[in-house]
Amino acid sequence: MGYRDQNGERMEQQGGELRYCKKCLTREMAEAAETFRTLKEYIENLDTDVKAPDKLYEERLGICKECDMLLAGMCRRCGCYVELRAAVGKNSCPGKKW
C-alpha cells in the first residue's frame, strides 16, 4: 500500500516502517496510469525490427528495478522513461548495466 508524506512524496510501508518509494516503473504506479497507457501504446506500436524481444525487455526492466538511479519510472542518469529505453533493441543503459 502506498502513502504520501506532507510534501506529496510517495512512501510505502515495509515491515513496521515507512520508506520513500523510488524503485517504481510507470506500470506499477496508480497515479501514473495515463502516462503508462501512453508509453505502453507507443511500445506496442514500435516496428518489430526496432523493438527488443519481450524476454530482453523484461530482463532490462529487472535490472532497472534494482538500480539506484531509478526514480518513479525514470532514469536519473539520463531522464528517460526506462520502459521506453528498454523497449528499443539497439538502446543501452546510460550506466552500462545492460
Short mmCIF file of N, CA and C in Angstrom, two decimals:
data_model
loop_
_atom_site.label_atom_id
_atom_site.label_comp_id
_atom_site.label_asym_id
_atom_site.label_seq_id
_atom_site.Cartn_x
_atom_site.Cartn_y
_atom_site.Cartn_z
N MET A 1 0.85 -1.18 0.00
CA MET A 1 0.00 0.00 0.00
C MET A 1 0.88 1.23 0.00
N GLY A 2 0.52 2.25 -0.75
CA GLY A 2 1.31 3.46 -0.85
C GLY A 2 0.76 4.58 0.01
N TYR A 3 1.62 5.45 0.44
CA TYR A 3 1.28 6.61 1.24
C TYR A 3 2.00 7.81 0.67
N ARG A 4 1.63 8.99 1.11
CA ARG A 4 2.33 10.22 0.72
C ARG A 4 2.70 10.98 1.98
N ASP A 5 3.89 11.59 1.97
CA ASP A 5 4.28 12.42 3.10
C ASP A 5 3.69 13.82 2.93
N GLN A 6 4.03 14.76 3.82
CA GLN A 6 3.46 16.10 3.77
C GLN A 6 3.84 16.87 2.52
N ASN A 7 4.89 16.47 1.84
CA ASN A 7 5.30 17.12 0.60
C ASN A 7 4.78 16.40 -0.65
N GLY A 8 4.00 15.35 -0.43
CA GLY A 8 3.45 14.61 -1.56
C GLY A 8 4.35 13.51 -2.08
N GLU A 9 5.50 13.29 -1.43
CA GLU A 9 6.42 12.23 -1.86
C GLU A 9 5.80 10.88 -1.56
N ARG A 10 5.90 9.97 -2.51
CA ARG A 10 5.34 8.63 -2.35
C ARG A 10 6.17 7.84 -1.36
N MET A 11 5.47 7.15 -0.46
CA MET A 11 6.12 6.29 0.52
C MET A 11 5.39 4.96 0.52
N GLU A 12 6.06 3.92 0.98
CA GLU A 12 5.41 2.63 1.12
C GLU A 12 5.82 2.01 2.44
N GLN A 13 4.96 1.16 2.95
CA GLN A 13 5.24 0.51 4.21
C GLN A 13 6.01 -0.77 3.96
N GLN A 14 7.11 -0.92 4.68
CA GLN A 14 7.91 -2.13 4.59
C GLN A 14 8.17 -2.55 6.03
N GLY A 15 7.61 -3.69 6.39
CA GLY A 15 7.69 -4.09 7.79
C GLY A 15 6.89 -3.10 8.62
N GLY A 16 7.47 -2.57 9.68
CA GLY A 16 6.79 -1.61 10.54
C GLY A 16 7.14 -0.18 10.24
N GLU A 17 7.88 0.10 9.18
CA GLU A 17 8.29 1.47 8.92
C GLU A 17 7.92 1.92 7.51
N LEU A 18 7.83 3.23 7.33
CA LEU A 18 7.57 3.81 6.02
C LEU A 18 8.90 4.19 5.38
N ARG A 19 9.01 3.98 4.08
CA ARG A 19 10.21 4.40 3.36
C ARG A 19 9.77 5.03 2.06
N TYR A 20 10.64 5.89 1.52
CA TYR A 20 10.35 6.53 0.24
C TYR A 20 10.41 5.49 -0.87
N CYS A 21 9.42 5.53 -1.72
CA CYS A 21 9.34 4.60 -2.84
C CYS A 21 10.08 5.22 -4.02
N LYS A 22 11.11 4.56 -4.47
CA LYS A 22 11.91 5.08 -5.58
C LYS A 22 12.01 4.10 -6.73
N LYS A 23 11.81 2.86 -6.47
CA LYS A 23 12.07 1.81 -7.47
C LYS A 23 10.81 1.39 -8.19
N CYS A 24 10.09 2.32 -8.74
CA CYS A 24 8.84 2.01 -9.42
C CYS A 24 8.98 2.22 -10.92
N LEU A 25 8.35 1.34 -11.67
CA LEU A 25 8.16 1.55 -13.09
C LEU A 25 6.80 2.21 -13.25
N THR A 26 6.58 2.90 -14.36
CA THR A 26 5.30 3.57 -14.51
C THR A 26 4.14 2.57 -14.50
N ARG A 27 4.38 1.34 -14.95
CA ARG A 27 3.30 0.35 -14.95
C ARG A 27 2.89 -0.06 -13.54
N GLU A 28 3.66 0.31 -12.54
CA GLU A 28 3.36 -0.04 -11.15
C GLU A 28 2.79 1.12 -10.34
N MET A 29 2.68 2.28 -10.93
CA MET A 29 2.22 3.46 -10.20
C MET A 29 0.80 3.82 -10.62
N ALA A 30 -0.14 3.71 -9.68
CA ALA A 30 -1.54 4.00 -9.98
C ALA A 30 -1.71 5.44 -10.45
N GLU A 31 -0.98 6.38 -9.84
CA GLU A 31 -1.14 7.79 -10.21
C GLU A 31 -0.54 8.11 -11.58
N ALA A 32 0.22 7.20 -12.14
CA ALA A 32 0.82 7.40 -13.46
C ALA A 32 0.14 6.54 -14.52
N ALA A 33 -1.09 6.16 -14.26
CA ALA A 33 -1.79 5.24 -15.16
C ALA A 33 -1.89 5.78 -16.58
N GLU A 34 -2.22 7.04 -16.74
CA GLU A 34 -2.34 7.61 -18.09
C GLU A 34 -0.98 7.66 -18.78
N THR A 35 0.05 8.01 -18.06
CA THR A 35 1.40 8.02 -18.63
C THR A 35 1.77 6.62 -19.09
N PHE A 36 1.51 5.62 -18.25
CA PHE A 36 1.85 4.26 -18.62
C PHE A 36 1.05 3.81 -19.85
N ARG A 37 -0.22 4.16 -19.92
CA ARG A 37 -1.03 3.78 -21.09
C ARG A 37 -0.41 4.35 -22.36
N THR A 38 0.03 5.59 -22.30
CA THR A 38 0.66 6.22 -23.46
C THR A 38 1.97 5.53 -23.81
N LEU A 39 2.80 5.26 -22.80
CA LEU A 39 4.06 4.56 -23.04
C LEU A 39 3.82 3.17 -23.61
N LYS A 40 2.87 2.46 -23.04
CA LYS A 40 2.57 1.10 -23.48
C LYS A 40 2.10 1.10 -24.93
N GLU A 41 1.24 2.04 -25.28
CA GLU A 41 0.75 2.14 -26.65
C GLU A 41 1.91 2.42 -27.62
N TYR A 42 2.79 3.32 -27.23
CA TYR A 42 3.95 3.63 -28.06
C TYR A 42 4.82 2.38 -28.26
N ILE A 43 5.10 1.68 -27.17
CA ILE A 43 5.94 0.47 -27.23
C ILE A 43 5.28 -0.60 -28.09
N GLU A 44 3.99 -0.80 -27.92
CA GLU A 44 3.27 -1.81 -28.70
C GLU A 44 3.29 -1.51 -30.19
N ASN A 45 3.39 -0.24 -30.56
CA ASN A 45 3.36 0.14 -31.96
C ASN A 45 4.74 0.32 -32.59
N LEU A 46 5.79 -0.01 -31.85
CA LEU A 46 7.13 0.04 -32.44
C LEU A 46 7.24 -1.02 -33.54
N ASP A 47 7.96 -0.70 -34.59
CA ASP A 47 8.22 -1.68 -35.64
C ASP A 47 8.97 -2.86 -35.03
N THR A 48 8.68 -4.06 -35.52
CA THR A 48 9.32 -5.25 -34.97
C THR A 48 10.83 -5.25 -35.19
N ASP A 49 11.31 -4.57 -36.22
CA ASP A 49 12.75 -4.52 -36.44
C ASP A 49 13.45 -3.55 -35.48
N VAL A 50 12.69 -2.74 -34.77
CA VAL A 50 13.23 -1.77 -33.82
C VAL A 50 13.06 -2.27 -32.38
N LYS A 51 11.97 -2.97 -32.15
CA LYS A 51 11.57 -3.39 -30.81
C LYS A 51 12.43 -4.53 -30.27
N ALA A 52 12.79 -4.44 -29.00
CA ALA A 52 13.52 -5.52 -28.33
C ALA A 52 12.57 -6.69 -28.10
N PRO A 53 13.07 -7.92 -28.19
CA PRO A 53 12.23 -9.08 -27.87
C PRO A 53 11.69 -8.97 -26.44
N ASP A 54 10.51 -9.52 -26.20
CA ASP A 54 9.87 -9.42 -24.88
C ASP A 54 10.78 -9.88 -23.75
N LYS A 55 11.47 -10.98 -23.95
CA LYS A 55 12.35 -11.52 -22.89
C LYS A 55 13.46 -10.52 -22.56
N LEU A 56 14.08 -9.94 -23.56
CA LEU A 56 15.14 -8.95 -23.34
C LEU A 56 14.58 -7.71 -22.66
N TYR A 57 13.41 -7.27 -23.10
CA TYR A 57 12.74 -6.11 -22.49
C TYR A 57 12.53 -6.33 -20.99
N GLU A 58 12.00 -7.48 -20.63
CA GLU A 58 11.75 -7.77 -19.20
C GLU A 58 13.05 -7.90 -18.41
N GLU A 59 14.09 -8.48 -19.03
CA GLU A 59 15.39 -8.57 -18.36
C GLU A 59 15.94 -7.17 -18.08
N ARG A 60 15.84 -6.30 -19.06
CA ARG A 60 16.31 -4.93 -18.89
C ARG A 60 15.56 -4.22 -17.77
N LEU A 61 14.23 -4.37 -17.75
CA LEU A 61 13.44 -3.73 -16.70
C LEU A 61 13.79 -4.28 -15.33
N GLY A 62 14.08 -5.56 -15.25
CA GLY A 62 14.50 -6.16 -13.97
C GLY A 62 15.79 -5.53 -13.47
N ILE A 63 16.71 -5.27 -14.36
CA ILE A 63 17.97 -4.61 -13.99
C ILE A 63 17.68 -3.18 -13.54
N CYS A 64 16.82 -2.49 -14.28
CA CYS A 64 16.46 -1.11 -13.91
C CYS A 64 15.82 -1.06 -12.52
N LYS A 65 14.98 -2.04 -12.22
CA LYS A 65 14.30 -2.07 -10.92
C LYS A 65 15.28 -2.16 -9.75
N GLU A 66 16.46 -2.71 -10.00
CA GLU A 66 17.47 -2.85 -8.95
C GLU A 66 18.43 -1.66 -8.90
N CYS A 67 18.33 -0.76 -9.86
CA CYS A 67 19.28 0.34 -9.98
C CYS A 67 18.92 1.51 -9.06
N ASP A 68 19.93 2.09 -8.45
CA ASP A 68 19.74 3.25 -7.58
C ASP A 68 19.33 4.51 -8.35
N MET A 69 19.48 4.49 -9.65
CA MET A 69 19.15 5.66 -10.47
C MET A 69 17.69 5.68 -10.92
N LEU A 70 16.93 4.63 -10.61
CA LEU A 70 15.51 4.59 -10.97
C LEU A 70 14.71 5.39 -9.97
N LEU A 71 13.91 6.30 -10.47
CA LEU A 71 13.03 7.09 -9.61
C LEU A 71 11.73 7.33 -10.35
N ALA A 72 10.66 6.76 -9.85
CA ALA A 72 9.32 6.97 -10.40
C ALA A 72 9.26 6.70 -11.90
N GLY A 73 9.86 5.59 -12.33
CA GLY A 73 9.80 5.19 -13.73
C GLY A 73 10.82 5.85 -14.63
N MET A 74 11.60 6.76 -14.07
CA MET A 74 12.58 7.49 -14.88
C MET A 74 14.00 7.21 -14.41
N CYS A 75 14.91 7.27 -15.37
CA CYS A 75 16.34 7.12 -15.06
C CYS A 75 16.89 8.49 -14.65
N ARG A 76 17.45 8.58 -13.47
CA ARG A 76 18.00 9.85 -13.01
C ARG A 76 19.32 10.18 -13.71
N ARG A 77 19.92 9.23 -14.36
CA ARG A 77 21.17 9.48 -15.08
C ARG A 77 20.90 10.24 -16.38
N CYS A 78 19.85 9.84 -17.11
CA CYS A 78 19.60 10.47 -18.42
C CYS A 78 18.23 11.13 -18.54
N GLY A 79 17.30 10.81 -17.64
CA GLY A 79 15.98 11.42 -17.68
C GLY A 79 14.95 10.69 -18.52
N CYS A 80 15.31 9.51 -19.05
CA CYS A 80 14.36 8.78 -19.89
C CYS A 80 13.37 7.99 -19.02
N TYR A 81 12.26 7.61 -19.65
CA TYR A 81 11.38 6.60 -19.05
C TYR A 81 12.02 5.27 -19.37
N VAL A 82 12.35 4.49 -18.36
CA VAL A 82 13.11 3.26 -18.60
C VAL A 82 12.34 2.26 -19.44
N GLU A 83 11.00 2.25 -19.35
CA GLU A 83 10.24 1.34 -20.19
C GLU A 83 10.46 1.64 -21.68
N LEU A 84 10.58 2.91 -22.03
CA LEU A 84 10.82 3.27 -23.43
C LEU A 84 12.23 2.90 -23.86
N ARG A 85 13.22 3.23 -23.05
CA ARG A 85 14.61 2.92 -23.41
C ARG A 85 14.78 1.40 -23.56
N ALA A 86 14.22 0.63 -22.64
CA ALA A 86 14.37 -0.82 -22.67
C ALA A 86 13.66 -1.46 -23.85
N ALA A 87 12.63 -0.81 -24.37
CA ALA A 87 11.82 -1.39 -25.45
C ALA A 87 12.51 -1.38 -26.81
N VAL A 88 13.49 -0.51 -26.99
CA VAL A 88 14.17 -0.40 -28.29
C VAL A 88 15.43 -1.25 -28.25
N GLY A 89 15.49 -2.22 -29.15
CA GLY A 89 16.56 -3.20 -29.15
C GLY A 89 17.96 -2.62 -29.17
N LYS A 90 18.22 -1.58 -29.95
CA LYS A 90 19.57 -1.04 -30.08
C LYS A 90 19.98 -0.15 -28.91
N ASN A 91 19.02 0.23 -28.07
CA ASN A 91 19.34 1.10 -26.93
C ASN A 91 20.18 0.38 -25.89
N SER A 92 20.86 1.16 -25.10
CA SER A 92 21.64 0.61 -23.98
C SER A 92 21.42 1.48 -22.75
N CYS A 93 21.78 0.95 -21.62
CA CYS A 93 21.68 1.65 -20.36
C CYS A 93 22.76 2.74 -20.29
N PRO A 94 22.40 3.95 -19.89
CA PRO A 94 23.41 5.01 -19.78
C PRO A 94 24.44 4.71 -18.69
N GLY A 95 24.08 3.81 -17.77
CA GLY A 95 25.02 3.40 -16.73
C GLY A 95 25.75 2.12 -17.06
N LYS A 96 25.57 1.65 -18.31
CA LYS A 96 26.24 0.46 -18.83
C LYS A 96 25.91 -0.82 -18.04
N LYS A 97 24.67 -0.89 -17.52
CA LYS A 97 24.25 -2.08 -16.77
C LYS A 97 23.59 -3.11 -17.68
N TRP A 98 23.14 -2.69 -18.85
CA TRP A 98 22.63 -3.60 -19.88
C TRP A 98 22.88 -3.02 -21.25
#
